Amino acid sequence: MEQYVINAKIRKETGKVVSKRLRASGRIPAIAYNEKGESTMLDIDSVEFEKVWRAVTPTTLVTLKIDGQDNLAYIKDTEYNIIKDKCLHADFHIVSGTLPVTARLKIHYSGTPAGVLKGGFLVKHVPDVRLKALPADMPTSVTADISKVEIGQRFRVSDLGLSDKITILSNPNDLVVTIAPPRK
């Protein structure tokens, strides 16, 4: 797994004028929150941040180097200007690695269900799943292999086959997909 690194500097000044000056110099304002809710104002290189931001998911851990000190963090939120195609601000959540985190991940599908190949129709039910795990154990994405699902069968959240280190907070009996019989 690739390790993403974002270098940051602590900033003392706040306000619109300071933010505009930072953006004009190729940097963007950011803020990092720790698990206690304490915040640190930062400024980061916009090109470096956008390379990482476009390559990660909400549950990908990045190394946030604040004045040379390494911190594990998630990119929690960004303010994005769609017209200029630029990030204007970023929020990070620094984690210790010892406390579990929760996340809602979209379910991706792999394979063509056997029932669809026999004329059935794929019916999607729940689009995402809530998980709880230590940051190092949290998956970056959830993929459901639905290739063996036959007509009339159900694929449930409990069938996702996630690691034992991950707690599923969603109802394990929720349907992910079903294969409806062909219409006559």
JSON list of C-alpha atoms in Angstrom, two decimals:
[
{"chain": "A", "resi": 1, "resn": "MET", "atom": "CA", "xyz": [0.00, 0.00, 0.00]},
{"chain": "A", "resi": 2, "resn": "GLU", "atom": "CA", "xyz": [1.35, 3.39, -0.98]},
{"chain": "A", "resi": 3, "resn": "GLN", "atom": "CA", "xyz": [2.11, 5.82, 1.82]},
{"chain": "A", "resi": 4, "resn": "TYR", "atom": "CA", "xyz": [0.97, 9.38, 1.18]},
{"chain": "A", "resi": 5, "resn": "VAL", "atom": "CA", "xyz": [2.82, 12.28, 2.81]},
{"chain": "A", "resi": 6, "resn": "ILE", "atom": "CA", "xyz": [1.67, 15.89, 3.16]},
{"chain": "A", "resi": 7, "resn": "ASN", "atom": "CA", "xyz": [4.09, 18.46, 4.57]},
{"chain": "A", "resi": 8, "resn": "ALA", "atom": "CA", "xyz": [2.53, 21.22, 6.67]},
{"chain": "A", "resi": 9, "resn": "LYS", "atom": "CA", "xyz": [3.63, 24.28, 8.59]},
{"chain": "A", "resi": 10, "resn": "ILE", "atom": "CA", "xyz": [1.91, 25.69, 11.67]},
{"chain": "A", "resi": 11, "resn": "ARG", "atom": "CA", "xyz": [0.41, 29.11, 10.97]},
{"chain": "A", "resi": 12, "resn": "LYS", "atom": "CA", "xyz": [-0.41, 31.79, 13.50]},
{"chain": "A", "resi": 13, "resn": "GLU", "atom": "CA", "xyz": [-2.36, 34.29, 11.38]},
{"chain": "A", "resi": 14, "resn": "THR", "atom": "CA", "xyz": [-6.01, 33.89, 10.43]},
{"chain": "A", "resi": 15, "resn": "GLY", "atom": "CA", "xyz": [-8.53, 35.71, 8.29]},
{"chain": "A", "resi": 16, "resn": "LYS", "atom": "CA", "xyz": [-9.50, 36.25, 4.66]},
{"chain": "A", "resi": 17, "resn": "VAL", "atom": "CA", "xyz": [-6.51, 38.40, 3.78]},
{"chain": "A", "resi": 18, "resn": "VAL", "atom": "CA", "xyz": [-4.06, 35.81, 5.12]},
{"chain": "A", "resi": 19, "resn": "SER", "atom": "CA", "xyz": [-5.89, 32.98, 3.33]},
{"chain": "A", "resi": 20, "resn": "LYS", "atom": "CA", "xyz": [-5.85, 34.88, 0.01]},
{"chain": "A", "resi": 21, "resn": "ARG", "atom": "CA", "xyz": [-2.15, 35.62, 0.44]},
{"chain": "A", "resi": 22, "resn": "LEU", "atom": "CA", "xyz": [-1.46, 31.91, 1.13]},
{"chain": "A", "resi": 23, "resn": "ARG", "atom": "CA", "xyz": [-3.41, 30.79, -1.95]},
{"chain": "A", "resi": 24, "resn": "ALA", "atom": "CA", "xyz": [-1.62, 33.37, -4.12]},
{"chain": "A", "resi": 25, "resn": "SER", "atom": "CA", "xyz": [1.72, 31.91, -3.00]},
{"chain": "A", "resi": 26, "resn": "GLY", "atom": "CA", "xyz": [0.70, 28.34, -3.94]},
{"chain": "A", "resi": 27, "resn": "ARG", "atom": "CA", "xyz": [-0.26, 27.19, -0.45]},
{"chain": "A", "resi": 28, "resn": "ILE", "atom": "CA", "xyz": [-3.67, 26.60, 1.12]},
{"chain": "A", "resi": 29, "resn": "PRO", "atom": "CA", "xyz": [-4.91, 27.09, 4.68]},
{"chain": "A", "resi": 30, "resn": "ALA", "atom": "CA", "xyz": [-5.76, 23.93, 6.61]},
{"chain": "A", "resi": 31, "resn": "ILE", "atom": "CA", "xyz": [-6.70, 22.83, 10.09]},
{"chain": "A", "resi": 32, "resn": "ALA", "atom": "CA", "xyz": [-5.95, 19.60, 11.92]},
{"chain": "A", "resi": 33, "resn": "TYR", "atom": "CA", "xyz": [-8.10, 18.26, 14.75]},
{"chain": "A", "resi": 34, "resn": "ASN", "atom": "CA", "xyz": [-6.87, 15.59, 17.14]},
{"chain": "A", "resi": 35, "resn": "GLU", "atom": "CA", "xyz": [-8.94, 12.97, 18.99]},
{"chain": "A", "resi": 36, "resn": "LYS", "atom": "CA", "xyz": [-9.41, 15.35, 21.95]},
{"chain": "A", "resi": 37, "resn": "GLY", "atom": "CA", "xyz": [-10.96, 18.02, 19.70]},
{"chain": "A", "resi": 38, "resn": "GLU", "atom": "CA", "xyz": [-7.98, 20.35, 19.88]},
{"chain": "A", "resi": 39, "resn": "SER", "atom": "CA", "xyz": [-7.14, 22.16, 16.64]},
{"chain": "A", "resi": 40, "resn": "THR", "atom": "CA", "xyz": [-3.95, 23.32, 14.97]},
{"chain": "A", "resi": 41, "resn": "MET", "atom": "CA", "xyz": [-3.96, 25.83, 12.11]},
{"chain": "A", "resi": 42, "resn": "LEU", "atom": "CA", "xyz": [-1.72, 24.81, 9.21]},
{"chain": "A", "resi": 43, "resn": "ASP", "atom": "CA", "xyz": [-0.70, 25.81, 5.73]},
{"chain": "A", "resi": 44, "resn": "ILE", "atom": "CA", "xyz": [0.14, 23.22, 3.10]},
{"chain": "A", "resi": 45, "resn": "ASP", "atom": "CA", "xyz": [1.45, 23.17, -0.45]},
{"chain": "A", "resi": 46, "resn": "SER", "atom": "CA", "xyz": [-1.54, 23.11, -2.81]},
{"chain": "A", "resi": 47, "resn": "VAL", "atom": "CA", "xyz": [0.07, 20.96, -5.54]},
{"chain": "A", "resi": 48, "resn": "GLU", "atom": "CA", "xyz": [1.32, 18.35, -3.05]},
{"chain": "A", "resi": 49, "resn": "PHE", "atom": "CA", "xyz": [-2.09, 18.26, -1.32]},
{"chain": "A", "resi": 50, "resn": "GLU", "atom": "CA", "xyz": [-4.11, 17.92, -4.52]},
{"chain": "A", "resi": 51, "resn": "LYS", "atom": "CA", "xyz": [-1.97, 14.99, -5.76]},
{"chain": "A", "resi": 52, "resn": "VAL", "atom": "CA", "xyz": [-2.69, 13.13, -2.52]},
{"chain": "A", "resi": 53, "resn": "TRP", "atom": "CA", "xyz": [-6.33, 14.28, -2.21]},
{"chain": "A", "resi": 54, "resn": "ARG", "atom": "CA", "xyz": [-7.22, 13.01, -5.71]},
{"chain": "A", "resi": 55, "resn": "ALA", "atom": "CA", "xyz": [-5.64, 9.59, -5.01]},
{"chain": "A", "resi": 56, "resn": "VAL", "atom": "CA", "xyz": [-7.10, 8.72, -1.58]},
{"chain": "A", "resi": 57, "resn": "THR", "atom": "CA", "xyz": [-10.44, 7.66, -0.16]},
{"chain": "A", "resi": 58, "resn": "PRO", "atom": "CA", "xyz": [-11.99, 9.06, 3.05]},
{"chain": "A", "resi": 59, "resn": "THR", "atom": "CA", "xyz": [-10.50, 6.14, 5.01]},
{"chain": "A", "resi": 60, "resn": "THR", "atom": "CA", "xyz": [-6.96, 6.28, 3.63]},
{"chain": "A", "resi": 61, "resn": "LEU", "atom": "CA", "xyz": [-4.41, 7.21, 6.28]},
{"chain": "A", "resi": 62, "resn": "VAL", "atom": "CA", "xyz": [-1.91, 9.86, 5.22]},
{"chain": "A", "resi": 63, "resn": "THR", "atom": "CA", "xyz": [1.24, 11.00, 6.99]},
{"chain": "A", "resi": 64, "resn": "LEU", "atom": "CA", "xyz": [0.78, 14.64, 7.92]},
{"chain": "A", "resi": 65, "resn": "LYS", "atom": "CA", "xyz": [4.23, 16.10, 8.68]},
{"chain": "A", "resi": 66, "resn": "ILE", "atom": "CA", "xyz": [3.66, 19.17, 10.83]},
{"chain": "A", "resi": 67, "resn": "ASP", "atom": "CA", "xyz": [6.95, 21.06, 11.01]},
{"chain": "A", "resi": 68, "resn": "GLY", "atom": "CA", "xyz": [8.80, 17.74, 10.53]},
{"chain": "A", "resi": 69, "resn": "GLN", "atom": "CA", "xyz": [6.78, 15.74, 13.09]},
{"chain": "A", "resi": 70, "resn": "ASP", "atom": "CA", "xyz": [4.90, 12.73, 11.64]},
{"chain": "A", "resi": 71, "resn": "ASN", "atom": "CA", "xyz": [1.18, 12.31, 12.41]},
{"chain": "A", "resi": 72, "resn": "LEU", "atom": "CA", "xyz": [-1.28, 9.76, 11.05]},
{"chain": "A", "resi": 73, "resn": "ALA", "atom": "CA", "xyz": [-4.35, 11.57, 9.73]},
{"chain": "A", "resi": 74, "resn": "TYR", "atom": "CA", "xyz": [-7.44, 11.35, 7.55]},
{"chain": "A", "resi": 75, "resn": "ILE", "atom": "CA", "xyz": [-8.44, 14.08, 5.12]},
{"chain": "A", "resi": 76, "resn": "LYS", "atom": "CA", "xyz": [-11.87, 14.80, 6.60]},
{"chain": "A", "resi": 77, "resn": "ASP", "atom": "CA", "xyz": [-13.13, 17.68, 4.47]},
{"chain": "A", "resi": 78, "resn": "THR", "atom": "CA", "xyz": [-12.09, 20.11, 1.77]},
{"chain": "A", "resi": 79, "resn": "GLU", "atom": "CA", "xyz": [-13.44, 23.37, 0.48]},
{"chain": "A", "resi": 80, "resn": "TYR", "atom": "CA", "xyz": [-13.22, 23.16, -3.30]},
{"chain": "A", "resi": 81, "resn": "ASN", "atom": "CA", "xyz": [-13.70, 25.80, -6.01]},
{"chain": "A", "resi": 82, "resn": "ILE", "atom": "CA", "xyz": [-15.26, 23.93, -8.90]},
{"chain": "A", "resi": 83, "resn": "ILE", "atom": "CA", "xyz": [-14.78, 26.82, -11.35]},
{"chain": "A", "resi": 84, "resn": "LYS", "atom": "CA", "xyz": [-11.04, 27.19, -10.76]},
{"chain": "A", "resi": 85, "resn": "ASP", "atom": "CA", "xyz": [-10.58, 23.44, -10.07]},
{"chain": "A", "resi": 86, "resn": "LYS", "atom": "CA", "xyz": [-8.64, 24.17, -6.90]},
{"chain": "A", "resi": 87, "resn": "CYS", "atom": "CA", "xyz": [-8.86, 23.26, -3.23]},
{"chain": "A", "resi": 88, "resn": "LEU", "atom": "CA", "xyz": [-9.31, 26.31, -1.02]},
{"chain": "A", "resi": 89, "resn": "HIS", "atom": "CA", "xyz": [-9.11, 24.74, 2.45]},
{"chain": "A", "resi": 90, "resn": "ALA", "atom": "CA", "xyz": [-8.54, 21.32, 4.02]},
{"chain": "A", "resi": 91, "resn": "ASP", "atom": "CA", "xyz": [-9.52, 19.69, 7.31]},
{"chain": "A", "resi": 92, "resn": "PHE", "atom": "CA", "xyz": [-7.52, 16.81, 8.78]},
{"chain": "A", "resi": 93, "resn": "HIS", "atom": "CA", "xyz": [-8.34, 14.43, 11.62]},
{"chain": "A", "resi": 94, "resn": "ILE", "atom": "CA", "xyz": [-5.19, 13.26, 13.42]},
{"chain": "A", "resi": 95, "resn": "VAL", "atom": "CA", "xyz": [-5.52, 9.80, 14.97]},
{"chain": "A", "resi": 96, "resn": "SER", "atom": "CA", "xyz": [-3.36, 8.08, 17.55]},
{"chain": "A", "resi": 97, "resn": "GLY", "atom": "CA", "xyz": [-3.95, 4.61, 16.14]},
{"chain": "A", "resi": 98, "resn": "THR", "atom": "CA", "xyz": [-5.08, 3.24, 19.51]},
{"chain": "A", "resi": 99, "resn": "LEU", "atom": "CA", "xyz": [-8.73, 4.42, 19.42]},
{"chain": "A", "resi": 100, "resn": "PRO", "atom": "CA", "xyz": [-11.19, 2.93, 16.92]},
{"chain": "A", "resi": 101, "resn": "VAL", "atom": "CA", "xyz": [-12.75, 5.13, 14.24]},
{"chain": "A", "resi": 102, "resn": "THR", "atom": "CA", "xyz": [-16.08, 4.76, 12.43]},
{"chain": "A", "resi": 103, "resn": "ALA", "atom": "CA", "xyz": [-16.68, 5.25, 8.73]},
{"chain": "A", "resi": 104, "resn": "ARG", "atom": "CA", "xyz": [-19.45, 4.86, 6.18]},
{"chain": "A", "resi": 105, "resn": "LEU", "atom": "CA", "xyz": [-18.07, 3.22, 3.03]},
{"chain": "A", "resi": 106, "resn": "LYS", "atom": "CA", "xyz": [-19.76, 2.80, -0.32]},
{"chain": "A", "resi": 107, "resn": "ILE", "atom": "CA", "xyz": [-20.08, -0.83, -1.46]},
{"chain": "A", "resi": 108, "resn": "HIS", "atom": "CA", "xyz": [-18.41, -1.60, -4.80]},
{"chain": "A", "resi": 109, "resn": "TYR", "atom": "CA", "xyz": [-19.42, -4.68, -6.79]},
{"chain": "A", "resi": 110, "resn": "SER", "atom": "CA", "xyz": [-17.17, -7.15, -8.57]},
{"chain": "A", "resi": 111, "resn": "GLY", "atom": "CA", "xyz": [-18.17, -9.92, -10.94]},
{"chain": "A", "resi": 112, "resn": "THR", "atom": "CA", "xyz": [-21.33, -10.57, -12.91]},
{"chain": "A", "resi": 113, "resn": "PRO", "atom": "CA", "xyz": [-23.87, -12.55, -10.87]},
{"chain": "A", "resi": 114, "resn": "ALA", "atom": "CA", "xyz": [-24.55, -16.09, -12.13]},
{"chain": "A", "resi": 115, "resn": "GLY", "atom": "CA", "xyz": [-28.29, -15.34, -11.92]},
{"chain": "A", "resi": 116, "resn": "VAL", "atom": "CA", "xyz": [-27.95, -12.37, -14.28]},
{"chain": "A", "resi": 117, "resn": "LEU", "atom": "CA", "xyz": [-26.19, -14.59, -16.82]},
{"chain": "A", "resi": 118, "resn": "LYS", "atom": "CA", "xyz": [-29.26, -16.85, -16.67]},
{"chain": "A", "resi": 119, "resn": "GLY", "atom": "CA", "xyz": [-31.65, -13.97, -17.38]},
{"chain": "A", "resi": 120, "resn": "GLY", "atom": "CA", "xyz": [-32.29, -12.60, -13.90]},
{"chain": "A", "resi": 121, "resn": "PHE", "atom": "CA", "xyz": [-32.17, -8.94, -12.88]},
{"chain": "A", "resi": 122, "resn": "LEU", "atom": "CA", "xyz": [-29.74, -7.44, -10.39]},
{"chain": "A", "resi": 123, "resn": "VAL", "atom": "CA", "xyz": [-31.51, -5.45, -7.66]},
{"chain": "A", "resi": 124, "resn": "LYS", "atom": "CA", "xyz": [-29.26, -3.25, -5.50]},
{"chain": "A", "resi": 125, "resn": "HIS", "atom": "CA", "xyz": [-30.45, -2.48, -1.97]},
{"chain": "A", "resi": 126, "resn": "VAL", "atom": "CA", "xyz": [-28.05, -0.86, 0.53]},
{"chain": "A", "resi": 127, "resn": "PRO", "atom": "CA", "xyz": [-25.42, 1.40, -1.13]},
{"chain": "A", "resi": 128, "resn": "ASP", "atom": "CA", "xyz": [-23.05, 1.62, 1.85]},
{"chain": "A", "resi": 129, "resn": "VAL", "atom": "CA", "xyz": [-22.02, 0.05, 5.14]},
{"chain": "A", "resi": 130, "resn": "ARG", "atom": "CA", "xyz": [-20.93, 1.55, 8.50]},
{"chain": "A", "resi": 131, "resn": "LEU", "atom": "CA", "xyz": [-17.76, 0.10, 9.99]},
{"chain": "A", "resi": 132, "resn": "LYS", "atom": "CA", "xyz": [-15.71, 0.53, 13.14]},
{"chain": "A", "resi": 133, "resn": "ALA", "atom": "CA", "xyz": [-12.03, -0.42, 13.42]},
{"chain": "A", "resi": 134, "resn": "LEU", "atom": "CA", "xyz": [-8.62, 0.80, 14.45]},
{"chain": "A", "resi": 135, "resn": "PRO", "atom": "CA", "xyz": [-7.25, 3.24, 11.84]},
{"chain": "A", "resi": 136, "resn": "ALA", "atom": "CA", "xyz": [-4.66, 0.74, 10.59]},
{"chain": "A", "resi": 137, "resn": "ASP", "atom": "CA", "xyz": [-7.34, -1.95, 10.13]},
{"chain": "A", "resi": 138, "resn": "MET", "atom": "CA", "xyz": [-9.97, 0.24, 8.42]},
{"chain": "A", "resi": 139, "resn": "PRO", "atom": "CA", "xyz": [-10.33, -0.73, 4.75]},
{"chain": "A", "resi": 140, "resn": "THR", "atom": "CA", "xyz": [-10.01, 1.99, 2.12]},
{"chain": "A", "resi": 141, "resn": "SER", "atom": "CA", "xyz": [-12.93, 0.46, 0.20]},
{"chain": "A", "resi": 142, "resn": "VAL", "atom": "CA", "xyz": [-15.47, -2.36, 0.48]},
{"chain": "A", "resi": 143, "resn": "THR", "atom": "CA", "xyz": [-15.95, -4.72, -2.47]},
{"chain": "A", "resi": 144, "resn": "ALA", "atom": "CA", "xyz": [-18.71, -7.31, -2.70]},
{"chain": "A", "resi": 145, "resn": "ASP", "atom": "CA", "xyz": [-17.97, -10.30, -4.94]},
{"chain": "A", "resi": 146, "resn": "ILE", "atom": "CA", "xyz": [-21.46, -11.02, -6.27]},
{"chain": "A", "resi": 147, "resn": "SER", "atom": "CA", "xyz": [-20.41, -13.44, -9.04]},
{"chain": "A", "resi": 148, "resn": "LYS", "atom": "CA", "xyz": [-21.90, -16.52, -7.33]},
{"chain": "A", "resi": 149, "resn": "VAL", "atom": "CA", "xyz": [-25.34, -15.04, -6.55]},
{"chain": "A", "resi": 150, "resn": "GLU", "atom": "CA", "xyz": [-28.07, -17.05, -8.30]},
{"chain": "A", "resi": 151, "resn": "ILE", "atom": "CA", "xyz": [-31.68, -16.16, -9.14]},
{"chain": "A", "resi": 152, "resn": "GLY", "atom": "CA", "xyz": [-33.68, -15.86, -5.91]},
{"chain": "A", "resi": 153, "resn": "GLN", "atom": "CA", "xyz": [-30.57, -15.67, -3.70]},
{"chain": "A", "resi": 154, "resn": "ARG", "atom": "CA", "xyz": [-29.70, -12.79, -1.42]},
{"chain": "A", "resi": 155, "resn": "PHE", "atom": "CA", "xyz": [-26.34, -11.22, -0.67]},
{"chain": "A", "resi": 156, "resn": "ARG", "atom": "CA", "xyz": [-26.37, -9.63, 2.79]},
{"chain": "A", "resi": 157, "resn": "VAL", "atom": "CA", "xyz": [-24.02, -7.24, 4.60]},
{"chain": "A", "resi": 158, "resn": "SER", "atom": "CA", "xyz": [-22.81, -10.21, 6.69]},
{"chain": "A", "resi": 159, "resn": "ASP", "atom": "CA", "xyz": [-21.67, -11.89, 3.43]},
{"chain": "A", "resi": 160, "resn": "LEU", "atom": "CA", "xyz": [-19.11, -9.14, 2.66]},
{"chain": "A", "resi": 161, "resn": "GLY", "atom": "CA", "xyz": [-16.32, -11.21, 4.25]},
{"chain": "A", "resi": 162, "resn": "LEU", "atom": "CA", "xyz": [-14.60, -8.40, 6.11]},
{"chain": "A", "resi": 163, "resn": "SER", "atom": "CA", "xyz": [-11.71, -8.94, 8.52]},
{"chain": "A", "resi": 164, "resn": "ASP", "atom": "CA", "xyz": [-12.33, -10.02, 12.13]},
{"chain": "A", "resi": 165, "resn": "LYS", "atom": "CA", "xyz": [-10.68, -6.76, 13.22]},
{"chain": "A", "resi": 166, "resn": "ILE", "atom": "CA", "xyz": [-13.58, -4.78, 11.71]},
{"chain": "A", "resi": 167, "resn": "THR", "atom": "CA", "xyz": [-16.92, -4.35, 13.47]},
{"chain": "A", "resi": 168, "resn": "ILE", "atom": "CA", "xyz": [-19.93, -3.92, 11.20]},
{"chain": "A", "resi": 169, "resn": "LEU", "atom": "CA", "xyz": [-22.21, -1.25, 12.67]},
{"chain": "A", "resi": 170, "resn": "SER", "atom": "CA", "xyz": [-24.84, -1.62, 9.93]},
{"chain": "A", "resi": 171, "resn": "ASN", "atom": "CA", "xyz": [-27.48, -4.31, 10.31]},
{"chain": "A", "resi": 172, "resn": "PRO", "atom": "CA", "xyz": [-25.75, -7.55, 9.16]},
{"chain": "A", "resi": 173, "resn": "ASN", "atom": "CA", "xyz": [-29.08, -8.81, 7.76]},
{"chain": "A", "resi": 174, "resn": "ASP", "atom": "CA", "xyz": [-29.53, -5.82, 5.42]},
{"chain": "A", "resi": 175, "resn": "LEU", "atom": "CA", "xyz": [-29.64, -6.88, 1.77]},
{"chain": "A", "resi": 176, "resn": "VAL", "atom": "CA", "xyz": [-26.84, -5.68, -0.49]},
{"chain": "A", "resi": 177, "resn": "VAL", "atom": "CA", "xyz": [-28.16, -7.26, -3.70]},
{"chain": "A", "resi": 178, "resn": "THR", "atom": "CA", "xyz": [-30.75, -9.79, -4.81]},
{"chain": "A", "resi": 179, "resn": "ILE", "atom": "CA", "xyz": [-31.32, -11.40, -8.17]},
{"chain": "A", "resi": 180, "resn": "ALA", "atom": "CA", "xyz": [-34.93, -11.15, -9.34]},
{"chain": "A", "resi": 181, "resn": "PRO", "atom": "CA", "xyz": [-36.28, -13.83, -11.68]},
{"chain": "A", "resi": 182, "resn": "PRO", "atom": "CA", "xyz": [-36.73, -12.96, -15.36]},
{"chain": "A", "resi": 183, "resn": "ARG", "atom": "CA", "xyz": [-40.05, -11.49, -16.42]},
{"chain": "A", "resi": 184, "resn": "LYS", "atom": "CA", "xyz": [-42.31, -13.66, -18.53]}
]
